[in-house]
CSV table of C-alpha atoms in Angstrom, one decimal:
chain,number,residue,atom,x,y,z
K,9,MET,CA,89.5,16.3,191.0
K,10,ARG,CA,85.7,17.1,191.1
K,11,GLN,CA,83.7,19.9,192.5
K,12,PHE,CA,86.5,22.4,192.5
K,13,PHE,CA,87.1,26.1,191.7
K,14,THR,CA,90.1,28.1,190.5
K,15,VAL,CA,91.7,31.0,192.2
K,16,ILE,CA,93.7,33.4,190.0
K,17,GLY,CA,96.1,35.2,192.3
K,18,GLY,CA,99.6,36.5,192.7
K,19,MET,CA,98.6,40.1,192.5
K,20,GLY,CA,100.3,40.3,195.0
K,21,THR,CA,101.4,37.1,196.6
K,22,PRO,CA,101.0,38.2,200.3
K,23,ALA,CA,97.5,39.3,199.6
K,24,THR,CA,96.7,35.9,197.9
K,25,GLU,CA,98.3,34.1,200.8
K,26,SER,CA,95.9,36.0,203.1
K,27,TYR,CA,92.9,35.0,200.9
K,28,VAL,CA,93.9,31.3,201.0
K,29,ARG,CA,94.6,31.3,204.7
K,30,LEU,CA,91.2,32.8,205.5
K,31,LEU,CA,89.6,30.4,203.0
K,32,ASN,CA,90.9,27.4,204.9
K,33,GLN,CA,90.4,28.8,208.3
K,34,ARG,CA,86.7,29.7,207.7
K,35,THR,CA,85.9,26.4,206.1
K,36,HIS,CA,85.9,25.0,209.6
K,37,ALA,CA,86.9,21.5,208.4
K,38,HIS,CA,87.3,18.7,210.9
K,39,SER,CA,89.1,16.3,208.5
K,40,ASP,CA,91.2,16.5,205.3
K,41,GLN,CA,88.2,15.7,203.2
K,42,GLU,CA,86.1,18.6,204.5
K,43,TYR,CA,88.3,21.2,203.0
K,44,LEU,CA,87.3,22.6,199.7
K,45,ASN,CA,88.8,21.5,196.4
K,46,TYR,CA,90.5,24.3,194.5
K,47,ILE,CA,93.4,25.2,192.2
K,48,LEU,CA,95.5,28.2,193.0
K,49,VAL,CA,97.2,30.0,190.2
K,50,ASN,CA,99.8,32.4,191.8
K,51,ASP,CA,100.8,34.3,188.7
K,52,ALA,CA,103.2,36.7,190.4
K,53,THR,CA,104.7,37.9,187.1
K,54,VAL,CA,101.5,39.6,185.9
K,55,PRO,CA,102.5,43.2,185.2
K,56,ASP,CA,101.5,45.9,187.7
K,57,ARG,CA,97.8,46.7,187.2
K,58,THR,CA,98.0,50.3,188.3
K,59,ASP,CA,101.0,51.1,186.1
K,60,TYR,CA,99.1,50.1,183.0
K,61,ILE,CA,95.8,51.8,183.9
K,62,LEU,CA,97.6,55.1,184.6
K,63,ASP,CA,99.9,54.7,181.5
K,64,HIS,CA,98.9,52.5,178.6
K,65,SER,CA,102.5,52.6,177.3
K,66,LYS,CA,103.4,50.2,180.2
K,67,PRO,CA,102.9,46.5,179.8
K,68,SER,CA,99.3,45.4,179.9
K,69,PHE,CA,98.3,42.8,182.4
K,70,TYR,CA,95.4,41.5,180.2
K,71,PRO,CA,97.4,38.9,178.1
K,72,ASP,CA,98.7,37.2,181.2
K,73,LEU,CA,95.3,37.0,182.9
K,74,LEU,CA,93.6,35.9,179.6
K,75,GLU,CA,96.1,33.1,179.4
K,76,ASP,CA,95.5,32.0,183.0
K,77,ILE,CA,91.7,32.1,182.4
K,78,GLN,CA,91.8,30.2,179.2
K,79,ASP,CA,94.2,27.5,180.6
K,80,GLN,CA,92.1,27.0,183.7
K,81,SER,CA,88.9,26.8,181.6
K,82,LEU,CA,90.3,23.6,180.0
K,83,LEU,CA,90.1,22.0,183.4
K,84,ASN,CA,86.4,22.9,183.8
K,85,PRO,CA,86.2,24.3,187.3
K,86,GLU,CA,82.8,25.1,188.7
K,87,PHE,CA,83.7,28.8,188.8
K,88,MET,CA,86.7,31.1,189.0
K,89,VAL,CA,87.7,34.1,191.2
K,90,ILE,CA,90.4,36.7,190.6
K,91,VAL,CA,91.7,37.9,194.0
K,92,CYS,CA,92.8,41.4,192.8
K,93,ASN,CA,90.4,44.3,192.7
K,94,THR,CA,92.4,46.3,190.2
K,95,ALA,CA,92.5,43.4,187.8
K,96,HIS,CA,88.8,43.7,187.4
K,97,TYR,CA,89.5,46.5,185.0
K,98,PHE,CA,89.4,43.8,182.3
K,99,TYR,CA,86.5,41.8,183.9
K,100,ASP,CA,84.1,42.0,181.0
K,101,GLN,CA,86.7,40.9,178.5
K,102,LEU,CA,88.0,38.1,180.7
K,103,ALA,CA,84.4,36.9,181.5
K,104,ALA,CA,83.6,36.8,177.8
K,105,ALA,CA,86.7,34.7,177.0
K,106,THR,CA,85.6,31.7,179.1
K,107,PRO,CA,82.4,29.6,179.5
K,108,ILE,CA,83.3,29.3,183.2
K,109,PRO,CA,81.5,31.7,185.6
K,110,LEU,CA,83.9,34.4,186.9
K,111,LEU,CA,82.9,36.0,190.2
K,112,HIS,CA,83.0,39.8,190.3
K,113,MET,CA,84.6,40.8,193.6
K,114,PRO,CA,83.8,44.5,193.6
K,115,HIS,CA,80.1,43.9,192.8
K,116,LEU,CA,79.8,41.3,195.5
K,117,ALA,CA,81.5,43.5,198.0
K,118,ILE,CA,79.2,46.5,197.4
K,119,SER,CA,76.1,44.2,197.4
K,120,ASP,CA,77.2,43.0,200.9
K,121,MET,CA,77.7,46.6,202.0
K,122,CYS,CA,74.2,47.5,201.0
K,123,GLU,CA,72.8,44.7,203.1
K,124,ARG,CA,74.9,45.5,206.1
K,125,PHE,CA,74.6,49.3,206.0
K,126,PRO,CA,71.4,50.1,204.1
K,127,ASP,CA,71.0,53.6,205.5
K,128,GLU,CA,74.5,54.9,204.7
K,129,LYS,CA,74.5,57.3,201.8
K,130,ARG,CA,78.1,58.4,201.8
K,131,VAL,CA,80.7,55.7,201.3
K,132,GLY,CA,84.5,56.2,201.6
K,133,LEU,CA,86.7,54.4,199.1
K,134,ILE,CA,90.4,53.7,199.5
K,135,ALA,CA,92.3,51.7,196.8
K,136,THR,CA,95.1,51.9,194.4
K,137,GLN,CA,95.3,54.9,192.1
K,138,GLY,CA,94.5,52.5,189.3
K,139,THR,CA,91.2,51.3,190.9
K,140,ILE,CA,90.3,54.9,191.7
K,141,GLN,CA,90.9,56.0,188.1
K,142,ASP,CA,89.2,53.1,186.4
K,143,GLY,CA,86.0,53.7,188.4
K,144,ILE,CA,85.3,50.0,189.2
K,145,TYR,CA,84.2,50.6,192.7
K,146,SER,CA,82.8,54.1,192.1
K,147,HIS,CA,80.5,52.6,189.5
K,148,GLU,CA,79.2,49.9,191.8
K,149,ILE,CA,78.8,52.3,194.7
K,150,GLU,CA,77.0,55.0,192.6
K,151,THR,CA,74.8,52.3,191.0
K,152,SER,CA,73.6,51.4,194.5
K,153,GLY,CA,72.4,54.9,195.0
K,154,ARG,CA,75.2,56.1,197.2
K,155,GLU,CA,77.8,58.9,197.0
K,156,VAL,CA,81.5,58.0,196.6
K,157,VAL,CA,84.0,59.8,198.8
K,158,LEU,CA,87.6,59.5,197.7
K,159,GLY,CA,89.5,61.8,200.1
K,160,ASP,CA,92.3,64.1,199.0
K,161,GLN,CA,95.8,63.6,197.4
K,162,ALA,CA,97.5,63.5,200.8
K,163,LEU,CA,95.3,60.6,201.8
K,164,GLN,CA,95.9,58.8,198.5
K,165,ASP,CA,99.6,59.2,199.0
K,166,MET,CA,99.3,57.5,202.4
K,167,VAL,CA,97.3,54.6,200.8
K,168,THR,CA,99.9,54.2,198.0
K,169,GLU,CA,102.7,54.2,200.6
K,170,LEU,CA,101.0,51.5,202.6
K,171,ILE,CA,100.3,49.3,199.6
K,172,TYR,CA,103.6,49.6,197.7
K,173,LYS,CA,106.2,50.5,200.3
K,174,TYR,CA,105.1,48.1,203.0
K,175,VAL,CA,102.9,45.3,201.7
K,176,LYS,CA,104.3,44.8,198.2
K,177,GLU,CA,108.0,45.7,198.9
K,178,LYS,CA,108.3,44.3,202.4
K,179,GLY,CA,105.4,41.9,202.8
K,180,GLU,CA,104.5,43.6,206.1
K,181,VAL,CA,101.9,46.1,207.4
K,182,ASN,CA,102.4,49.5,209.0
K,183,ALA,CA,99.5,49.2,211.4
K,184,ALA,CA,99.8,52.8,212.5
K,185,LEU,CA,99.7,54.1,209.0
K,186,TYR,CA,96.6,52.0,208.1
K,187,HIS,CA,94.8,53.2,211.2
K,188,ARG,CA,95.6,56.8,210.3
K,189,ILE,CA,94.2,56.3,206.9
K,190,LEU,CA,90.9,55.0,208.3
K,191,GLN,CA,90.8,57.8,210.9
K,192,ARG,CA,91.3,60.5,208.3
K,193,MET,CA,88.7,59.1,206.0
K,194,HIS,CA,86.2,58.9,208.9
K,195,ASP,CA,87.0,62.2,210.7
K,196,ASP,CA,88.1,64.5,207.8
K,197,PHE,CA,85.7,63.3,205.1
K,198,ASN,CA,82.7,62.4,207.3
K,199,VAL,CA,82.1,58.8,206.2
K,200,ASN,CA,81.0,55.9,208.5
K,201,VAL,CA,81.7,53.1,206.0
K,202,ILE,CA,85.0,52.7,204.2
K,203,VAL,CA,85.5,50.3,201.3
K,204,LEU,CA,88.8,48.5,201.0
K,205,GLY,CA,89.2,48.3,197.3
K,206,CYS,CA,92.6,46.6,197.2
K,207,THR,CA,93.6,43.2,198.4
K,208,GLU,CA,96.8,44.7,200.0
K,209,LEU,CA,94.4,46.8,202.2
K,210,SER,CA,92.6,43.6,203.0
K,211,PHE,CA,95.9,42.2,204.1
K,212,ALA,CA,96.4,45.2,206.3
K,213,GLN,CA,93.0,44.8,207.7
K,214,GLU,CA,93.8,41.2,208.7
K,215,LYS,CA,97.2,42.1,210.2
K,216,ALA,CA,96.8,45.6,211.8
K,217,GLY,CA,94.6,44.7,214.8
K,218,ASP,CA,91.4,46.2,216.1
K,219,HIS,CA,90.0,49.6,215.2
K,220,PRO,CA,86.6,51.3,215.6
K,221,TYR,CA,85.8,51.9,211.9
K,222,HIS,CA,83.3,50.2,209.7
K,223,VAL,CA,85.1,48.7,206.7
K,224,ILE,CA,83.9,46.7,203.7
K,225,ASP,CA,86.7,44.2,203.2
K,226,ALA,CA,86.3,43.0,199.6
K,227,GLN,CA,88.7,40.1,200.0
K,228,SER,CA,87.1,38.9,203.3
K,229,ILE,CA,83.7,39.0,201.5
K,230,ILE,CA,84.9,37.1,198.5
K,231,VAL,CA,86.4,34.5,200.8
K,232,ASP,CA,82.9,34.0,202.4
K,233,LYS,CA,81.2,33.9,199.0
K,234,THR,CA,83.8,31.4,197.7
K,235,ILE,CA,83.2,29.1,200.7
K,236,ALA,CA,79.5,29.3,200.4
K,237,LEU,CA,79.7,28.4,196.7
K,238,GLY,CA,82.2,25.6,197.3
K,239,LYS,CA,80.0,24.0,199.9
K,240,ALA,CA,76.9,24.4,197.8
K,241,PHE,CA,78.5,22.5,194.9
K,242,ARG,CA,79.7,19.9,197.4
K,243,GLN,CA,76.1,19.4,198.4
K,244,SER,CA,74.8,19.1,194.8
K,245,GLU,CA,75.3,20.6,191.4
K,246,ALA,CA,71.8,22.1,191.5
K,247,ALA,CA,72.5,23.8,194.8
K,248,GLY,CA,75.8,25.2,193.5
K,249,LYS,CA,74.3,26.5,190.3
K,250,ALA,CA,71.4,28.1,192.1
K,251,LEU,CA,73.7,30.1,194.4
K,252,LEU,CA,76.1,30.9,191.6
K,253,ASN,CA,73.3,32.4,189.5
K,254,GLN,CA,72.4,34.6,192.5
K,255,MET,CA,76.0,35.8,192.8
K,256,MET,CA,76.5,36.4,189.1
K,257,ALA,CA,73.3,38.6,188.8
K,258,ARG,CA,74.3,42.2,188.1
């Protein structure tokens, strides 16, 4: 297979399924051959990312992802993407372990946010407790010159319930709970833009129906970036590399 990329997923599987479904839908193919070439690694047995970040005595997810990255590197894809925000805790180490470009989902999401909402100076962030603690998104948001708003413990408990009790355990979305989370962040913490820093929250965004809030959906954004890159490489290697260099700039 030529002109392909690799998707490292399985964290969790419903969120990865959502990514792949959006990827195929938004490609707008009119024949089998117009879809993009890719390999999906659904590594569902990767240890829980938040468990390790909060407690380093728990199993680390780094060895599993390192093995996936190194195995896929042997196939020489044009680029790779990890469809899990919290897994970017080890982004620098994983990127250094492969000659294949590895997209940085949080960076691309916040870059997109800055283009769409250039005047917003306070940005809400909802994510796993692991992503909140490791500061992946906070760093990107603050580097862009904006203030990060995290909410309170009660809001974080709601987010954790939605991610673990509903999406991870049941593979379903509690739409009312998701909408309450967005409403509280908007009304109680005075933010107009809310970053979804977890692919399970992106899954909720896809499934929960319409709402009036401005969200930055990192998974939706990485889907669009993946498609743009895949089509650029389909056009020519030079076009693909030029766009990839833009996306990799940090």
